[in-house]
Amino acid sequence: MVKYILKRLGLAIIILLGVSLLIYMLTMAMPADYIDNRTAAAVQSGQMTPEDVLRLKELYGLADKSLPGILKGYASWFSNALQGDLGFSFLYGRPVTQVIKEYVWISFFISLIAYVIEIIIAIPMGIRAAVNQYSGYDYTVSVFSMMATALPSFFLAALLMNFFSINLGWFPLQGLTTATKIFHPSDKWGIFLDKAWHLVLPIITLTLLSIGGLMRYTRTNMLEVMNSDYIRTARAKGLPEKKVINKHAFRNTFIPLVTTLSGMLPGLFSGAMITETVFSIPGIGSMALRATLQGDIPFVMGYNMFLAILTVIGYLISDLMYAVVDPRVQISK
Amino acid sequence: MAKENKKTKNTQYLTIKEEREIAKSNRKIMKQFERAKNRKNVDESEFTTQMHDPRNVIEIDNLHTYFYTDVGTTKAVNGVSFKIPEGKIVGVVGESGCGKSVTSLSVMQLVQGPVGQIVDGSIRYTTSEGKCYDIAKMPRDEMRRIRGKEIAMIFQEPMTSLNPVFKIGDQLDEALAIFEPKMSKNEVKARSIEMLEMVGIADQEKIYHNYPHELSGGMRQRVMIAMALICNPRLIIADEPTTALDVTIQAQILELLLEVKNKINGSIMLITHDLGVIAGMADYVVVMYAGKIVEAGDIHDIFKNPKHPYTVGLMRSLPSLSHVVTGSRLYSIPGQVPSPVNLPDNCYFCNRCEYSFDICMEQYPPDYYFEDNHRAACFLYDEKYKDLDLIKPELPRNLTDDSESIMARKIPQGRVVLESETDGFGG
């Protein structure tokens, strides 16, 4: 087991190396970099000369866009990254690791709650839809959950905002705190409630977006299991139908569900780029989107490496969970 | 001729309109049957009946099981009647797709719904408490009184019939625990281990804690048999129990089945397409073709004096030593089982039959009875056509010898011989 994990981690290092090089080259290949974005107006109005811009670019290490130049830049980024230094964010003016650390928790909080609600709703729904295949319930649930999944996140968010905050006024439109209210720093409960109130709509958005997929996944797996021979055996034994479904069928559907869902766990830290931006929530996702638009290379690199590590860990967890929930799978090497 | 052409075309290709009509009527019919099956708290008198002969364990009477598919109604079982006397083994034979398995699943009410439904007929069964139920009319909830405890089933595929994520012991215990809620966990476990021992598994304690994937196919089938027998059922349905196993294991499993049958004094409905297995095991034989019984009778009658051309064809296609000696080719019945959708109103076997004549193409033959409740559905035995001097199918000489030698191989231990060997059977 330990050997297997070590082997997988060794592989992960190679994967991360490739990923980092690829991302670095892609960001460097963007047509307008951070300095171009920042100085465009000044150059236009004649306040800065192209020479000034070039000098700035050299300062930021963005001047040499040839392949050897990019590789050189990558090498210096890489050697710093090995020492845990992901550099300074151009845009936020602070160390990248610090920015990530600060904004990741709010994103994690939103995603985690949405994830839990999604599981609680989608799995029982999928099971019930599978057990009553082609029934009214099955069709209704499938149509509505797929509709929610098919909507683009910004559109769904806008719909919810329009309905619940503009028309009904139940929830705030945007942001994380009420600007007009002043809380005493010791009033932790009040601050918490205020934040929670702001997060209702984003969490609903994220949940609605993901329910359909998980529900269909549960339904498909459950249907496959329900048609298998051992379910017929369980029925032939004389087990009550409830036990056949909840014990024999679900325990088998559980295997793909657990591995997929546990693989998603690290991803909860990655933030919801669009939803966070639409609701103006200062989470890691919206921070990353701003940084990407501005060509903030250190932050983009740091964030994407963070995502890559989360993905690799997710796959590892998912594979390890197979051995935990499926007695037929054993990890030997 | 043109009209006929049109007709045959219609049965092969469905227009969208026809398809929609089928789907619509299917939905309606399936809903109706499902509703009837899902009723709760049904009065017992609704599905209580009387056995026609108390010596029988089960009487299947005019059973119809249909599948309402998108291309039309598939009549998988289309009027099947036979009986299983107490302590006897009845073999059900036929090619693939003849409705053997669907008959057995109907008895357990395990036909895959809502598409498959028992449409008509009755399945009369007397429980060990002496009550007689009509399984065909039983609601789903009540069926649990019968499944496992009264009628147990052994399936064709031991590799996939055990739940892969539960230990053998758990699966065995569970079967017993439903019906013996008063038993303690240790008692249940002791009984499970005893059952494993009974089906010839050495090292039961270890196997008890194993997962199904850690056992071989033969072992798994033994576990399946142990699971089926754990509640002392009165009837065991073995649906091709040896098909997925290799030949040496086959013999062992069959021997085991006979042995345990005698221990629990039950009856067996043995479904197989292997006439050799039937010859070695069964007391009575039912030959099925396209959802109907074409011939039924005592094992000796069927093997020595088969009447229906299909039965004769099946026997001729048994490989035997004489083929090796004479170098002749193994016989096979030409053609295929007809599709069970839109069956014509004639003998279903007439297209493949060497002996068929005019009337065979026009209507379905009734049953003709011979000595000892031996019956066959074939016009060759109609008194009306006696003058036509029809050639009757006959077994080649070498095959009658063969079938005798096969039957002579009968596993001798513990044959229960009832006094009334002959009259427990028939339509």
PDB file of C-alpha atoms in Angstrom, chain B residues 44 54 62 84 102 108 121 145 148 177 185 200 213 229 238 244 254 289 317 326-327 351 357 365 373 382 388:
ATOM      1  CA  GLU B  44     -55.762 -14.028   1.066  1.00  0.00           C
ATOM      2  CA  PRO B  54     -52.682 -33.230  -3.505  1.00  0.00           C
ATOM      3  CA  ASN B  62     -52.193 -22.960 -18.972  1.00  0.00           C
ATOM      4  CA  ILE B  84     -44.364 -31.718 -10.441  1.00  0.00           C
ATOM      5  CA  VAL B 102     -39.265 -17.795 -18.398  1.00  0.00           C
ATOM      6  CA  MET B 108     -40.805 -17.461  -8.747  1.00  0.00           C
ATOM      7  CA  GLY B 121     -53.095 -19.255 -16.259  1.00  0.00           C
ATOM      8  CA  ARG B 145     -43.692 -16.160   1.756  1.00  0.00           C
ATOM      9  CA  GLY B 148     -36.559 -18.931  -0.772  1.00  0.00           C
ATOM     10  CA  ALA B 177     -32.223 -14.892   8.891  1.00  0.00           C
ATOM     11  CA  LYS B 185     -26.414 -14.946  14.958  1.00  0.00           C
ATOM     12  CA  GLY B 200     -19.290 -30.767  -0.155  1.00  0.00           C
ATOM     13  CA  HIS B 213     -14.472 -13.832  -6.459  1.00  0.00           C
ATOM     14  CA  LEU B 229     -31.399 -25.274   0.344  1.00  0.00           C
ATOM     15  CA  ALA B 238     -32.470 -25.520 -11.175  1.00  0.00           C
ATOM     16  CA  ALA B 244     -21.520 -22.688 -17.214  1.00  0.00           C
ATOM     17  CA  LEU B 254     -25.731 -33.017 -10.567  1.00  0.00           C
ATOM     18  CA  TYR B 289     -40.771 -25.500 -28.203  1.00  0.00           C
ATOM     19  CA  SER B 317     -28.562 -34.423 -32.354  1.00  0.00           C
ATOM     20  CA  THR B 326     -19.732 -45.160 -38.505  1.00  0.00           C
ATOM     21  CA  GLY B 327     -18.090 -41.857 -39.260  1.00  0.00           C
ATOM     22  CA  ASN B 351     -41.155 -25.383 -41.209  1.00  0.00           C
ATOM     23  CA  PHE B 357     -48.126 -32.340 -44.058  1.00  0.00           C
ATOM     24  CA  PRO B 365     -52.190 -29.321 -33.141  1.00  0.00           C
ATOM     25  CA  ASN B 373     -49.999 -39.738 -19.627  1.00  0.00           C
ATOM     26  CA  ASP B 382     -54.547 -37.915 -35.130  1.00  0.00           C
ATOM     27  CA  LEU B 388     -52.823 -41.183 -45.064  1.00  0.00           C
TER      28      LEU B 388
END
